[in-house]
Amino acid sequence: MAERSWSLGRALRGMFVKPVIDENTWEDLETALLTADFGPDITERLLEELREKVERYRTTDPRDLQRMLKETLEEHFAAFDTTLRLTERPAVVLVVGVNGVGKTTTIGKFAHFLRRYDRSVVVGAADTFRAAAVDQLATWAERGGAAIVRPQQEGQDPASVAFQTVEYAKNTGTEIVLVDTAGRLHTKGGLMDELGKIKRVIEKQAPISEVLLVLDATTGQNGVMQAQAFLEHAGVTGLVLTKLDGSAKGGFVLAVQERTGIPVKLLGQGEGIGDLTGFTPHVFVDALVS
Ligand code: GDP
């Protein structure tokens, strides 16, 4: 993987070419981790674990510290199962999150990602209050090679669109259903009730395989606070971090997992149709540290 904006590589480079580990090394490492948005708690824990390892192995070689950093990060990431569960037929995925985080774009990219694995996909436009949102989703669905089920009129009950989308999948043998939902924050209570209803209606027809909460990585910890209601009420099973391109916050991926207890399952790294990847911890840590 080429060097990304969120890679620690540049920040660490000077540190690991020094002849020996000294107090400056630790200070530089702390600054690098905090800058990458690991957050103070995780940064402190990582530094403690690393100091312990350095002592245990009686090394003063910064290259050993680099290896240990990689190992330690991998251990932390490995605590989460980042695999997408899409084995049901149809596999129904509900995509939730506040407006502007990249939900619609993610659905288009995800459809494209699944099409590359030869999966048939239908998207459901259950954000029925803005006609523009439906049109935007239709454009992305087309680019992603997915069918779309639209509301028959503006403001149609979102749960009924979700129902029709699952029905479409069952009737046509479509393998994956991606349901877009509304993200209006000012009607939080109403929105959570709406999501609850969508879930109940879908579950009458098919189990829900994943509820993916989309978070904008550039907003970091604030984004998590904004999404708290979804975390509390929507039964989230996985996170999608968007806009990681152009963000220096690679550490946020671990911070958000530890803070919410929910694994990151997809990463969005650009506005192009191909800019979504599954989340493979060791590949990510490799790119983060090297
Ligand atoms: P929604 O309101 O949550 O459905 O958000 P949209 O899908 O409409 O996205 C909002 C904006 O974020 C759009 O301008 C997208 O092009 C942009 N966006 C979404 N994902 C990414 C990403 O991974 N990287 C970048 N740079 N921009 C993104």
Short mmCIF file of C-alpha atoms and ligand atoms in Angstrom, two decimals:
data_model
loop_
_atom_site.label_atom_id
_atom_site.label_comp_id
_atom_site.label_asym_id
_atom_site.label_seq_id
_atom_site.Cartn_x
_atom_site.Cartn_y
_atom_site.Cartn_z
CA MET A 1 0.00 0.00 0.00
CA ALA A 2 1.39 3.44 -0.89
CA GLU A 3 1.94 5.92 1.92
CA ARG A 4 -1.40 7.35 3.05
CA SER A 5 -2.18 10.65 4.70
CA TRP A 6 -2.97 8.72 7.89
CA SER A 7 0.31 6.80 7.92
CA LEU A 8 2.63 7.34 10.87
CA GLY A 9 5.55 6.54 8.56
CA ARG A 10 6.87 10.06 8.17
CA ALA A 11 6.44 10.93 11.85
CA LEU A 12 8.29 7.78 12.91
CA ARG A 13 11.04 7.80 10.31
CA GLY A 14 13.43 10.08 12.22
CA MET A 15 12.88 8.10 15.38
CA PHE A 16 13.82 4.72 13.99
CA VAL A 17 17.06 5.76 12.30
CA LYS A 18 18.63 6.93 15.57
CA PRO A 19 21.36 4.67 16.99
CA VAL A 20 19.65 4.05 20.36
CA ILE A 21 16.29 4.45 22.07
CA ASP A 22 16.36 7.41 24.45
CA GLU A 23 13.84 9.66 26.23
CA ASN A 24 13.40 11.73 23.04
CA THR A 25 12.36 8.59 21.20
CA TRP A 26 9.52 8.04 23.68
CA GLU A 27 8.43 11.67 23.51
CA ASP A 28 8.44 11.62 19.70
CA LEU A 29 6.46 8.39 19.71
CA GLU A 30 3.89 9.86 22.11
CA THR A 31 3.50 12.94 19.90
CA ALA A 32 3.12 10.78 16.78
CA LEU A 33 0.42 8.61 18.39
CA LEU A 34 -1.52 11.59 19.74
CA THR A 35 -1.31 13.39 16.39
CA ALA A 36 -2.70 10.27 14.69
CA ASP A 37 -5.71 10.54 17.06
CA PHE A 38 -5.20 7.34 19.03
CA GLY A 39 -6.44 9.42 21.99
CA PRO A 40 -4.66 9.89 25.33
CA ASP A 41 -5.79 6.62 26.97
CA ILE A 42 -4.73 4.28 24.18
CA THR A 43 -1.52 6.25 23.63
CA GLU A 44 -0.60 5.85 27.29
CA ARG A 45 -1.40 2.14 27.26
CA LEU A 46 0.58 1.55 24.06
CA LEU A 47 3.60 3.40 25.47
CA GLU A 48 3.43 1.42 28.72
CA GLU A 49 3.26 -1.90 26.88
CA LEU A 50 6.15 -0.89 24.64
CA ARG A 51 8.34 0.25 27.53
CA GLU A 52 7.68 -3.10 29.18
CA LYS A 53 8.61 -5.01 26.03
CA VAL A 54 11.76 -2.96 25.49
CA GLU A 55 12.80 -3.69 29.07
CA ARG A 56 11.92 -7.37 28.87
CA TYR A 57 13.98 -7.84 25.72
CA ARG A 58 16.76 -5.58 27.05
CA THR A 59 17.06 -3.83 23.72
CA THR A 60 18.13 -0.27 22.92
CA ASP A 61 17.73 -0.68 19.16
CA PRO A 62 15.00 1.58 17.67
CA ARG A 63 14.38 -0.99 14.93
CA ASP A 64 13.27 -3.44 17.63
CA LEU A 65 10.93 -0.76 18.95
CA GLN A 66 9.48 -0.31 15.46
CA ARG A 67 8.82 -4.07 15.23
CA MET A 68 7.29 -4.10 18.70
CA LEU A 69 5.04 -1.15 17.85
CA LYS A 70 3.70 -3.06 14.86
CA GLU A 71 3.19 -6.21 16.93
CA THR A 72 1.48 -4.34 19.75
CA LEU A 73 -0.86 -2.49 17.40
CA GLU A 74 -1.75 -5.78 15.70
CA GLU A 75 -2.56 -7.32 19.08
CA HIS A 76 -4.92 -4.44 19.85
CA PHE A 77 -6.61 -4.59 16.44
CA ALA A 78 -6.92 -8.39 16.64
CA ALA A 79 -9.29 -8.02 19.60
CA PHE A 80 -12.04 -7.17 17.09
CA ASP A 81 -13.62 -9.41 14.48
CA THR A 82 -13.77 -7.19 11.41
CA THR A 83 -15.38 -9.76 9.09
CA LEU A 84 -18.58 -8.73 7.31
CA ARG A 85 -21.39 -11.26 7.84
CA LEU A 86 -23.15 -11.63 4.53
CA THR A 87 -23.97 -15.32 4.36
CA GLU A 88 -27.78 -15.11 4.65
CA ARG A 89 -29.75 -15.05 1.38
CA PRO A 90 -30.72 -12.37 0.98
CA ALA A 91 -28.17 -10.70 3.26
CA VAL A 92 -29.80 -7.49 4.45
CA VAL A 93 -27.54 -4.59 5.40
CA LEU A 94 -28.96 -1.48 7.01
CA VAL A 95 -26.76 1.60 6.57
CA VAL A 96 -27.21 4.31 9.21
CA GLY A 97 -25.49 7.54 10.23
CA VAL A 98 -25.96 11.31 10.37
CA ASN A 99 -26.29 13.37 7.18
CA GLY A 100 -23.11 14.20 5.32
CA VAL A 101 -20.91 11.40 6.66
CA GLY A 102 -20.91 9.60 3.30
CA LYS A 103 -23.72 7.07 3.60
CA THR A 104 -25.03 7.29 0.06
CA THR A 105 -21.54 7.31 -1.44
CA THR A 106 -20.62 4.32 0.71
CA ILE A 107 -23.65 2.36 -0.51
CA GLY A 108 -22.63 2.97 -4.14
CA LYS A 109 -19.04 1.98 -3.43
CA PHE A 110 -20.16 -1.05 -1.41
CA ALA A 111 -22.43 -2.21 -4.24
CA HIS A 112 -19.48 -1.94 -6.62
CA PHE A 113 -17.23 -3.80 -4.15
CA LEU A 114 -19.77 -6.64 -3.90
CA ARG A 115 -20.32 -6.74 -7.67
CA ARG A 116 -16.60 -7.34 -8.06
CA TYR A 117 -17.15 -10.53 -6.04
CA ASP A 118 -20.02 -11.37 -8.39
CA ARG A 119 -22.75 -10.70 -5.86
CA SER A 120 -26.07 -9.34 -7.09
CA VAL A 121 -27.14 -6.22 -5.18
CA VAL A 122 -30.27 -4.15 -4.73
CA VAL A 123 -30.32 -0.87 -2.84
CA GLY A 124 -33.40 0.47 -1.06
CA ALA A 125 -33.97 4.23 -0.89
CA ALA A 126 -35.50 4.37 2.58
CA ASP A 127 -34.48 8.02 3.05
CA THR A 128 -37.75 9.08 1.51
CA PHE A 129 -38.04 12.68 2.66
CA ARG A 130 -35.61 14.28 0.24
CA ALA A 131 -36.21 13.56 -3.45
CA ALA A 132 -32.61 14.65 -4.07
CA ALA A 133 -31.36 11.90 -1.73
CA VAL A 134 -33.23 9.27 -3.75
CA ASP A 135 -31.83 10.62 -7.04
CA GLN A 136 -28.31 10.70 -5.61
CA LEU A 137 -28.66 7.09 -4.45
CA ALA A 138 -30.00 6.09 -7.89
CA THR A 139 -26.90 7.59 -9.55
CA TRP A 140 -24.59 5.71 -7.19
CA ALA A 141 -26.57 2.47 -7.56
CA GLU A 142 -26.18 2.68 -11.31
CA ARG A 143 -22.45 3.33 -11.04
CA GLY A 144 -22.15 0.45 -8.59
CA GLY A 145 -24.09 -1.92 -10.85
CA ALA A 146 -26.99 -2.40 -8.42
CA ALA A 147 -30.76 -2.39 -8.87
CA ILE A 148 -32.73 0.17 -6.86
CA VAL A 149 -36.13 0.18 -5.19
CA ARG A 150 -37.43 3.76 -4.88
CA PRO A 151 -40.34 5.18 -2.94
CA GLN A 152 -43.44 5.44 -5.11
CA GLN A 153 -44.11 8.93 -3.79
CA GLU A 154 -42.12 11.49 -1.79
CA GLY A 155 -42.43 10.93 1.93
CA GLN A 156 -43.56 7.29 1.60
CA ASP A 157 -43.09 5.35 4.84
CA PRO A 158 -39.37 4.36 4.86
CA ALA A 159 -40.24 0.99 6.40
CA SER A 160 -42.47 0.15 3.44
CA VAL A 161 -39.62 0.94 1.00
CA ALA A 162 -37.33 -1.33 3.03
CA PHE A 163 -40.03 -4.02 2.93
CA GLN A 164 -40.39 -3.71 -0.84
CA THR A 165 -36.62 -3.87 -1.31
CA VAL A 166 -36.33 -7.14 0.59
CA GLU A 167 -39.37 -8.44 -1.28
CA TYR A 168 -37.67 -7.51 -4.58
CA ALA A 169 -34.54 -9.43 -3.51
CA LYS A 170 -36.56 -12.50 -2.59
CA ASN A 171 -38.56 -12.45 -5.82
CA THR A 172 -35.52 -11.97 -8.05
CA GLY A 173 -32.96 -14.02 -6.11
CA THR A 174 -30.83 -10.93 -5.49
CA GLU A 175 -28.17 -11.81 -2.94
CA ILE A 176 -27.48 -8.60 -1.06
CA VAL A 177 -29.82 -5.81 0.05
CA LEU A 178 -28.36 -2.44 1.07
CA VAL A 179 -30.88 -0.13 2.73
CA ASP A 180 -30.10 3.60 2.86
CA THR A 181 -31.74 5.42 5.77
CA ALA A 182 -32.32 9.01 6.84
CA GLY A 183 -29.81 10.85 9.03
CA ARG A 184 -31.63 13.93 10.23
CA LEU A 185 -30.26 14.68 13.65
CA HIS A 186 -32.80 17.23 14.81
CA THR A 187 -35.47 14.55 14.89
CA LYS A 188 -33.32 12.09 16.82
CA GLY A 189 -36.14 10.46 18.80
CA GLY A 190 -38.30 10.17 15.70
CA LEU A 191 -35.39 8.88 13.67
CA MET A 192 -34.61 6.09 16.14
CA ASP A 193 -38.31 5.10 16.17
CA GLU A 194 -38.24 5.10 12.36
CA LEU A 195 -35.14 2.86 12.33
CA GLY A 196 -36.78 0.55 14.88
CA LYS A 197 -39.81 0.24 12.61
CA ILE A 198 -37.65 -0.39 9.52
CA LYS A 199 -35.86 -3.17 11.40
CA ARG A 200 -39.08 -4.78 12.65
CA VAL A 201 -40.64 -4.71 9.19
CA ILE A 202 -37.52 -6.20 7.54
CA GLU A 203 -37.22 -8.89 10.18
CA LYS A 204 -40.70 -10.15 9.32
CA GLN A 205 -39.21 -11.19 5.98
CA ALA A 206 -35.52 -11.86 6.60
CA PRO A 207 -32.92 -11.54 9.36
CA ILE A 208 -30.76 -8.42 9.26
CA SER A 209 -27.15 -9.45 8.62
CA GLU A 210 -25.42 -6.16 9.42
CA VAL A 211 -26.29 -2.70 10.72
CA LEU A 212 -23.42 -0.50 9.54
CA LEU A 213 -22.89 2.89 11.15
CA VAL A 214 -21.03 5.29 8.85
CA LEU A 215 -18.68 7.74 10.59
CA ASP A 216 -16.66 10.56 9.05
CA ALA A 217 -13.06 9.94 10.16
CA THR A 218 -12.12 13.61 9.82
CA THR A 219 -14.53 14.52 12.63
CA GLY A 220 -12.85 12.05 15.00
CA GLN A 221 -14.20 11.91 18.56
CA ASN A 222 -16.95 14.51 17.80
CA GLY A 223 -18.31 12.24 15.14
CA VAL A 224 -18.69 9.46 17.67
CA MET A 225 -20.62 11.76 19.99
CA GLN A 226 -22.94 12.70 17.13
CA ALA A 227 -23.50 9.04 16.38
CA GLN A 228 -24.13 8.05 20.00
CA ALA A 229 -27.89 7.69 19.48
CA PHE A 230 -27.30 5.17 16.66
CA LEU A 231 -24.88 3.27 18.87
CA GLU A 232 -27.41 3.17 21.69
CA HIS A 233 -30.57 2.41 19.73
CA ALA A 234 -29.85 0.99 16.30
CA GLY A 235 -28.12 -2.33 17.19
CA VAL A 236 -24.99 -1.41 15.22
CA THR A 237 -22.86 -4.45 14.23
CA GLY A 238 -20.07 -2.70 12.33
CA LEU A 239 -18.55 0.69 11.57
CA VAL A 240 -17.61 2.22 8.24
CA LEU A 241 -15.02 4.99 8.44
CA THR A 242 -15.20 7.37 5.48
CA LYS A 243 -12.92 10.20 4.34
CA LEU A 244 -9.78 8.56 5.72
CA ASP A 245 -8.04 9.96 2.64
CA GLY A 246 -6.88 13.45 3.47
CA SER A 247 -7.12 12.68 7.19
CA ALA A 248 -4.10 12.28 9.43
CA LYS A 249 -6.19 10.33 11.93
CA GLY A 250 -5.18 6.72 11.28
CA GLY A 251 -5.21 6.03 15.02
CA PHE A 252 -8.87 6.93 15.14
CA VAL A 253 -9.64 3.51 13.67
CA LEU A 254 -8.43 1.83 16.86
CA ALA A 255 -9.75 4.59 19.14
CA VAL A 256 -13.27 4.31 17.74
CA GLN A 257 -13.28 0.51 18.07
CA GLU A 258 -12.14 0.60 21.68
CA ARG A 259 -14.51 3.45 22.52
CA THR A 260 -17.61 1.86 21.00
CA GLY A 261 -16.70 -1.83 21.32
CA ILE A 262 -17.81 -2.25 17.69
CA PRO A 263 -15.44 -3.38 14.90
CA VAL A 264 -14.58 -1.28 11.87
CA LYS A 265 -15.60 -3.34 8.83
CA LEU A 266 -15.09 -1.00 5.87
CA LEU A 267 -12.84 1.96 5.08
CA GLY A 268 -13.70 4.73 2.63
CA GLN A 269 -10.67 6.42 1.17
CA GLY A 270 -11.90 8.66 -1.60
CA GLU A 271 -14.85 9.79 -3.66
CA GLY A 272 -14.33 7.31 -6.49
CA ILE A 273 -16.44 4.17 -6.94
CA GLY A 274 -13.43 1.94 -6.17
CA ASP A 275 -12.41 3.78 -3.00
CA LEU A 276 -13.86 1.39 -0.42
CA THR A 277 -11.97 -1.52 1.08
CA GLY A 278 -12.65 -4.19 3.65
CA PHE A 279 -10.73 -3.68 6.86
CA THR A 280 -7.85 -6.10 7.30
CA PRO A 281 -6.01 -5.18 10.52
CA HIS A 282 -2.53 -6.44 9.58
CA VAL A 283 -2.60 -4.72 6.18
CA PHE A 284 -3.76 -1.54 7.87
CA VAL A 285 -1.11 -1.71 10.61
CA ASP A 286 1.57 -2.35 7.98
CA ALA A 287 0.56 0.79 6.13
CA LEU A 288 0.19 2.72 9.38
CA VAL A 289 3.67 1.99 10.72
CA SER A 290 5.87 1.61 7.65
P1 GDP B 1 -24.71 11.18 3.29
O1 GDP B 1 -25.46 12.45 3.54
O2 GDP B 1 -24.29 10.54 4.56
O3 GDP B 1 -25.43 10.23 2.39
O4 GDP B 1 -23.33 11.61 2.58
P2 GDP B 1 -22.91 11.58 1.04
O5 GDP B 1 -22.74 10.17 0.58
O6 GDP B 1 -23.84 12.45 0.27
O7 GDP B 1 -21.44 12.22 1.13
C1 GDP B 1 -21.20 13.54 1.59
C2 GDP B 1 -19.93 14.06 0.94
O8 GDP B 1 -18.79 13.31 1.39
C3 GDP B 1 -19.92 13.94 -0.57
O9 GDP B 1 -19.35 15.11 -1.11
C4 GDP B 1 -19.00 12.75 -0.86
O10 GDP B 1 -18.36 12.84 -2.11
C5 GDP B 1 -18.01 12.84 0.30
N1 GDP B 1 -17.40 11.54 0.65
C6 GDP B 1 -18.02 10.39 0.99
N2 GDP B 1 -17.12 9.41 1.26
C7 GDP B 1 -15.88 9.95 1.09
C8 GDP B 1 -14.53 9.46 1.24
O11 GDP B 1 -14.24 8.30 1.61
N3 GDP B 1 -13.52 10.36 0.97
C9 GDP B 1 -13.77 11.65 0.59
N4 GDP B 1 -12.74 12.45 0.36
N5 GDP B 1 -15.02 12.13 0.47
C10 GDP B 1 -16.07 11.31 0.69
#
